[in-house]
PDB file of C-alpha atoms in Angstrom:
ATOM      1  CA  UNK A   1       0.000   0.000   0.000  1.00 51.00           C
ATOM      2  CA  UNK A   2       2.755   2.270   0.666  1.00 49.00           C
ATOM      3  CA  UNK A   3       4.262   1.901  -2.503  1.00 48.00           C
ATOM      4  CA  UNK A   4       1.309   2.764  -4.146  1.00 38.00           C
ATOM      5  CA  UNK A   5       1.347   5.533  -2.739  1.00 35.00           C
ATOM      6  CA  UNK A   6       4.855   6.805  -3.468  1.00 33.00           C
ATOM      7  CA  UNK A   7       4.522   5.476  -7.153  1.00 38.00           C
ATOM      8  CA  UNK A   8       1.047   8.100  -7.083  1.00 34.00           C
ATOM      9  CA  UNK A   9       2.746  10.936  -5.514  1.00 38.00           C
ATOM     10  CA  UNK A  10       5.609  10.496  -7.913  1.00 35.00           C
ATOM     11  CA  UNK A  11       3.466  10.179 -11.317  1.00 37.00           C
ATOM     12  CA  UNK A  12       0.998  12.928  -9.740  1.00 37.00           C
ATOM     13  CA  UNK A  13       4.669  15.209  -9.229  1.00 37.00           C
ATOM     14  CA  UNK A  14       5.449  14.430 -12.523  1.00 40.00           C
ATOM     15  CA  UNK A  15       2.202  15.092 -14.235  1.00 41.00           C
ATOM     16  CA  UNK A  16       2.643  18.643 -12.612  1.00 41.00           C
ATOM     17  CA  UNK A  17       6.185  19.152 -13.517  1.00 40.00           C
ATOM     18  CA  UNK A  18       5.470  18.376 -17.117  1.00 45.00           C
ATOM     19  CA  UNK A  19       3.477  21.758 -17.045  1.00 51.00           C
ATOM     20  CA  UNK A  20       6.237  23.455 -15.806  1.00 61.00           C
ATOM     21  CA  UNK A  21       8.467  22.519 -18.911  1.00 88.00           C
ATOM     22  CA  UNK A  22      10.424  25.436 -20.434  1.00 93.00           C
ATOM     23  CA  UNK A  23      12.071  24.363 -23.830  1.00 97.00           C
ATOM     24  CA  UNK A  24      13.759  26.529 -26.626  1.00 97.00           C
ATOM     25  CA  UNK A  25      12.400  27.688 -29.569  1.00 97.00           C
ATOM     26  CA  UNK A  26      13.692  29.655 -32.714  1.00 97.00           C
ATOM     27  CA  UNK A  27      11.807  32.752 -33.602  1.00 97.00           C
ATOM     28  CA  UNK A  28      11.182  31.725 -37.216  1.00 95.00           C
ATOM     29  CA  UNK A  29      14.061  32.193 -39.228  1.00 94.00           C
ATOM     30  CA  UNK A  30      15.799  35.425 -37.651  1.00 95.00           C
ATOM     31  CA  UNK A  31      18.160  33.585 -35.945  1.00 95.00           C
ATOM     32  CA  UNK A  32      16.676  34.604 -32.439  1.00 97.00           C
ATOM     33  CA  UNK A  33      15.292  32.336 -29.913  1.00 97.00           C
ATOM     34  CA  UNK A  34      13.828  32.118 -26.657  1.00 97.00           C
ATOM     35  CA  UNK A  35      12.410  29.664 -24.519  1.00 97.00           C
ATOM     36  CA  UNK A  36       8.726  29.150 -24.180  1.00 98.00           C
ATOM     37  CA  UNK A  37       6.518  27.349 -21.569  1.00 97.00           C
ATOM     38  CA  UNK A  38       4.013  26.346 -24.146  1.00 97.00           C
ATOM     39  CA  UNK A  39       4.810  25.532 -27.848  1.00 96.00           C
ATOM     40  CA  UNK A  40       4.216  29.509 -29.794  1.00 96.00           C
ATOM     41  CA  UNK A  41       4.565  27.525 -33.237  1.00 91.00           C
ATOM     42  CA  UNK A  42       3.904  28.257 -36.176  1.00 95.00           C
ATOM     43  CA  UNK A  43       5.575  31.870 -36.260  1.00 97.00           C
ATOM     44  CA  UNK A  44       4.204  34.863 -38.424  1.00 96.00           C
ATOM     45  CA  UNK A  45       6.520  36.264 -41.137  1.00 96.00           C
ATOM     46  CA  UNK A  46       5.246  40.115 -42.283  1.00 96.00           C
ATOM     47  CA  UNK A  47       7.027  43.322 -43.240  1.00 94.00           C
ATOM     48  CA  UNK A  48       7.601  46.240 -40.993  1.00 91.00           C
ATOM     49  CA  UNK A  49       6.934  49.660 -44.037  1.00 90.00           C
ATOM     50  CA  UNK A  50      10.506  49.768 -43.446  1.00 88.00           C
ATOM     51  CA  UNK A  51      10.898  46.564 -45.231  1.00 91.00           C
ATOM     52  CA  UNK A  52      11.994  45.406 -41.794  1.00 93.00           C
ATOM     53  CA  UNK A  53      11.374  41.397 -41.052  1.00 95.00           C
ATOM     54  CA  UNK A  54       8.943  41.010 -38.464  1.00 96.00           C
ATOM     55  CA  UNK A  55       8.470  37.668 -36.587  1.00 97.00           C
ATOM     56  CA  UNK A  56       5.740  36.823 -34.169  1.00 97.00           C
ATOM     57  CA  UNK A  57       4.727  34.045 -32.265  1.00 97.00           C
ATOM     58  CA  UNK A  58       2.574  33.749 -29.370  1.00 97.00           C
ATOM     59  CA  UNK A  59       1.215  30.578 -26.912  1.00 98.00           C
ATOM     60  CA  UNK A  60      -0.854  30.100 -23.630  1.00 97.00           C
ATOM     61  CA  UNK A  61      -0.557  27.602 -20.773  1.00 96.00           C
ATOM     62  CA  UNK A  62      -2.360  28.523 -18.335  1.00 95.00           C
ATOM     63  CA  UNK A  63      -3.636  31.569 -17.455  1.00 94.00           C
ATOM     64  CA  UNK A  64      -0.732  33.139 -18.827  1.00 97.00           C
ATOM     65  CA  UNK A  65      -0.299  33.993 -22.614  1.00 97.00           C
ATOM     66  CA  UNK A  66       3.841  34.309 -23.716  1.00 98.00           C
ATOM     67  CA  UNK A  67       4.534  36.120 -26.908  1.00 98.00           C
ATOM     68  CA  UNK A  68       7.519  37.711 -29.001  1.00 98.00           C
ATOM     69  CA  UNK A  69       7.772  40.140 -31.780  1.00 98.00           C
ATOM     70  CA  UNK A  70      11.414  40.138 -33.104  1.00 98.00           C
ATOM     71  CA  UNK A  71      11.688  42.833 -35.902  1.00 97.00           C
ATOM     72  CA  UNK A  72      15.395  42.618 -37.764  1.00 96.00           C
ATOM     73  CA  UNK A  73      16.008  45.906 -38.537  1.00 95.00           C
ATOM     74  CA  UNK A  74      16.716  46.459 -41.658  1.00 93.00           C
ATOM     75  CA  UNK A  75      19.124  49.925 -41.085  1.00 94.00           C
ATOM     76  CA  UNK A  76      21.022  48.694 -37.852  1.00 95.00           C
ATOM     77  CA  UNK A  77      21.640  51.363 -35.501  1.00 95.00           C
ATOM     78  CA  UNK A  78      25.041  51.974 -34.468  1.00 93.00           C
ATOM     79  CA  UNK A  79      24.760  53.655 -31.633  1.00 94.00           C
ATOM     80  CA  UNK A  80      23.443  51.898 -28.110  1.00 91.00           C
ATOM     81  CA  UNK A  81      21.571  54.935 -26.968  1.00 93.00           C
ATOM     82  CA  UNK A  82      19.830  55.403 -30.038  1.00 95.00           C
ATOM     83  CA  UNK A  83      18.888  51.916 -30.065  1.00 95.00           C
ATOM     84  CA  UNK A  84      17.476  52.283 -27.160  1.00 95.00           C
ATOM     85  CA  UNK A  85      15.327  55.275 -27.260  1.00 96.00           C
ATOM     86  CA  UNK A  86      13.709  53.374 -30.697  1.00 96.00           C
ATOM     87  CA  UNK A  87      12.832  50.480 -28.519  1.00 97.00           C
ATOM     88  CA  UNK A  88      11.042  53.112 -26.716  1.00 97.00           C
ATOM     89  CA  UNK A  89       9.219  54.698 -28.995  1.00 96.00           C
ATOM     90  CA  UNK A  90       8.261  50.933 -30.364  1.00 96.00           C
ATOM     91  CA  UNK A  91       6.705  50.690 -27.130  1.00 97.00           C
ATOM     92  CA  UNK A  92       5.007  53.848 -27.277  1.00 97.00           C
ATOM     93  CA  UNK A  93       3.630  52.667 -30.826  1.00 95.00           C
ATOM     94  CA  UNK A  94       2.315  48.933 -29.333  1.00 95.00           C
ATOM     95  CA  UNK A  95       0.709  50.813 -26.158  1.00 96.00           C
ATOM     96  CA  UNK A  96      -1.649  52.623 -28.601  1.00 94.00           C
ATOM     97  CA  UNK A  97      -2.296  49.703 -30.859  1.00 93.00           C
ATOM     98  CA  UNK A  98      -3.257  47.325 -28.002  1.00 92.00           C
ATOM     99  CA  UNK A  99      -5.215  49.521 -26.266  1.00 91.00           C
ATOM    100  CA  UNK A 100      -3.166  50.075 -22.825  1.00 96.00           C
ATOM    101  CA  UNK A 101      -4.699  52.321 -20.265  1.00 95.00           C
ATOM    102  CA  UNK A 102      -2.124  51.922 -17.361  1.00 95.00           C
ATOM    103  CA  UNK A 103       1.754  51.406 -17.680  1.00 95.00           C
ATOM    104  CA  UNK A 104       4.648  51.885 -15.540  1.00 94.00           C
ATOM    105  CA  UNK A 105       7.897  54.066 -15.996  1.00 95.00           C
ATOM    106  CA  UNK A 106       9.991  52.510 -18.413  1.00 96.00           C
ATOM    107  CA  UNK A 107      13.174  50.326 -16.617  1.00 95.00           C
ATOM    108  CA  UNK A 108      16.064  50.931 -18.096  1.00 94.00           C
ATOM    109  CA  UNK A 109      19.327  49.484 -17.585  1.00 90.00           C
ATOM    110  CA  UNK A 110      18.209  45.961 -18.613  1.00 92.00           C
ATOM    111  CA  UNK A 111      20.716  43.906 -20.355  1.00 92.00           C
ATOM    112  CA  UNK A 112      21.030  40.331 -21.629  1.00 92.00           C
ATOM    113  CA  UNK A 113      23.000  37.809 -19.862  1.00 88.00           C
ATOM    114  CA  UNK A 114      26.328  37.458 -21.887  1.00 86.00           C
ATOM    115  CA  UNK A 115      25.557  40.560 -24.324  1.00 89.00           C
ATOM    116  CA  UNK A 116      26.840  43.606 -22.820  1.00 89.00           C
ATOM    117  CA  UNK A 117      25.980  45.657 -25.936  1.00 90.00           C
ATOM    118  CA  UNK A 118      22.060  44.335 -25.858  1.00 93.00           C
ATOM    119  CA  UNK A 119      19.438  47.113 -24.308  1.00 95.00           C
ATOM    120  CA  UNK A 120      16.569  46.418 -22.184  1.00 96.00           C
ATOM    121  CA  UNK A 121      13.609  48.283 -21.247  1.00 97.00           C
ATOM    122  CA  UNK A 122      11.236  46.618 -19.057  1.00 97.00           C
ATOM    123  CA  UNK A 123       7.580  47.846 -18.684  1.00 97.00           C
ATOM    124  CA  UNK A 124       4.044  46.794 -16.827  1.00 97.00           C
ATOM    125  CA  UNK A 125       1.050  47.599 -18.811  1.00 97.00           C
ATOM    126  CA  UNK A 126      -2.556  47.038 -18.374  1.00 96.00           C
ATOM    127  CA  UNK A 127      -5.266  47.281 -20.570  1.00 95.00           C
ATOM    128  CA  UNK A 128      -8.551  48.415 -20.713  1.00 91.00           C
ATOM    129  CA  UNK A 129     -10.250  44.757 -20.513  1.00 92.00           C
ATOM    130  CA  UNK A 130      -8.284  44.490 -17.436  1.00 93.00           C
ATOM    131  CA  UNK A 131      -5.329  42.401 -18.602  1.00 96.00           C
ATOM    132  CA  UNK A 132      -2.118  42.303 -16.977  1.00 97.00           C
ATOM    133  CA  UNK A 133       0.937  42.492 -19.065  1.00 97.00           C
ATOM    134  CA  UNK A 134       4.535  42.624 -18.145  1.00 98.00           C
ATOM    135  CA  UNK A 135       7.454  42.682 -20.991  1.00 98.00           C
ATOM    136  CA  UNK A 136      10.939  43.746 -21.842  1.00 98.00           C
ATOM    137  CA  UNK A 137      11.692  45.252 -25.277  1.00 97.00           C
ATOM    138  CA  UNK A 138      15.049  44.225 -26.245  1.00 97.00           C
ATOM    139  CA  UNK A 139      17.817  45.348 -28.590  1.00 96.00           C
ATOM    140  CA  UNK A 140      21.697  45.086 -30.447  1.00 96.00           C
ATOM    141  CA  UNK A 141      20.762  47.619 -32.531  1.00 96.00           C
ATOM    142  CA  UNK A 142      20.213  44.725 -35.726  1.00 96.00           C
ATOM    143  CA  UNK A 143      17.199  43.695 -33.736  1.00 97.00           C
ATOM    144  CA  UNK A 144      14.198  44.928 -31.829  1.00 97.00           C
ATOM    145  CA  UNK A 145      12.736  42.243 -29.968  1.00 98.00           C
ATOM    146  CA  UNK A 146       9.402  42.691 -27.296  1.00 98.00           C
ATOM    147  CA  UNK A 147       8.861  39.488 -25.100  1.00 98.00           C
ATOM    148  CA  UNK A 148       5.544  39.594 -23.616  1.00 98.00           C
ATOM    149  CA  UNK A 149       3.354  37.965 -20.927  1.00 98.00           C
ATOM    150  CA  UNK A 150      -0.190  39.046 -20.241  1.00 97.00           C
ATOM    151  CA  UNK A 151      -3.311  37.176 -18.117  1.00 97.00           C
ATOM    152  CA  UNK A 152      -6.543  38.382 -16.790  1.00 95.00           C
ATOM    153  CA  UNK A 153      -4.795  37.134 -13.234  1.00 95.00           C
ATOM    154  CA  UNK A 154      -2.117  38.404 -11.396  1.00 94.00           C
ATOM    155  CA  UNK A 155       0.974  37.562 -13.384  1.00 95.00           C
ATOM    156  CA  UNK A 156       3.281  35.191 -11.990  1.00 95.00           C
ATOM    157  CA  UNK A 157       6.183  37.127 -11.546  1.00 96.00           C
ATOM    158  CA  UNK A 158       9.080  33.780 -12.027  1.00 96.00           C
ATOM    159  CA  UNK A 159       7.608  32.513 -14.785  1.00 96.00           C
ATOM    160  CA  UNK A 160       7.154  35.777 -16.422  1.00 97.00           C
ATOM    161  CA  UNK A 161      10.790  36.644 -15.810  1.00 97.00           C
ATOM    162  CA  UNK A 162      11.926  33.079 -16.924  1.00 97.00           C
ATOM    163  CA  UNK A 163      10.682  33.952 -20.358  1.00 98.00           C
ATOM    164  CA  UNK A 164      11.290  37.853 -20.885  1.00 97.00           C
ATOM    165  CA  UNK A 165      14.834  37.335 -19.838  1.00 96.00           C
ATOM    166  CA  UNK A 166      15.022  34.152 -22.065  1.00 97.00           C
ATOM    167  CA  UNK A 167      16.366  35.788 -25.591  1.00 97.00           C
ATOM    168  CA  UNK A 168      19.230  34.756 -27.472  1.00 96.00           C
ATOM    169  CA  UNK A 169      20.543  37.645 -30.225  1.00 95.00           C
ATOM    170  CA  UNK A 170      22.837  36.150 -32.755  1.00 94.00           C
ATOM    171  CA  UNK A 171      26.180  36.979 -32.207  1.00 88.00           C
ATOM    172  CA  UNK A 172      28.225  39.505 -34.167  1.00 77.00           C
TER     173      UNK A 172
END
């Protein structure tokens, strides 16, 4: 009987972990990727009016929906704090496009582990259906990249940080 109920507890633990799973994914072909609690397959392929390659991809486990739009620029921009302040005002540009009603001050100062010449700017928005998102728009100056979480609930602050801080740039 005892067994039993070890062998339950461990399938039932397993079961649960299985959930939990975080695995690696390529954004499309830009040579980015990230890793993803839930499979975000297929990705999108469209044109930014800059002729700019934009990727996106988006799943949900859960309660929580994980998403990335990776845009490779097609001008890179040389300079770090120029790259920056566009990340910004691609921020600006989604918060009027998804309908955001409540955001945070921007947090700068973000950077990549490995890549001291990536950018961060990490952000808390909410929008007028009452979703909660948190997200981190990213750049090298050859790519913009916004990794996303959003749920009606309270976002779960590890998981959410697991993925945001998940991107791999290509190296230069």
């Amino acid at each position: 009987m005892r067994i039993t109920c070890v062998i339950l507890t461990l399938l039932l633990l397993a079961h649960t972990a299985q959930g939990q799973l975080v695995k690696k994914y390529p954004i499309g072909n830009s040579g980015c990727s990230a890793s993803f609690f839930c499979d975000p397959s297929p990705f999108d392929l469209s044109k930014s009016p800059d002729s700019s390659d934009v990727v996106t991809g988006e799943c949900t486990q859960g309660d929580m929906t994980y998403g990335v739009i990776c845009v490779q620029l097609r001008q890179p921009i040389n300079d770090a704090d120029a790259s920056e302040k566009t990340v910004i005002t691609y921020l600006d540009y989604l918060k009027t496009t998804l309908d955001i009603t409540t955001s945070a001050p921007y947090g700068k100062g973000q950077r990549l582990r490995g890549r001291p010449d990536s950018r961060g700017i990490l952000d808390y928005w909410q929008t007028k259906e009452g979703e909660h998102w948190k997200l981190k728009g990213w750049t090298d100056g050859y790519y913009i990249v916004v990794m996303y979480t959003f749920s009606k609930k309270k976002i779960n602050e590890n998981k959410a940080d697991m993925f945001i801080n998940s991107l791999i740039l290509p190296t230069r």
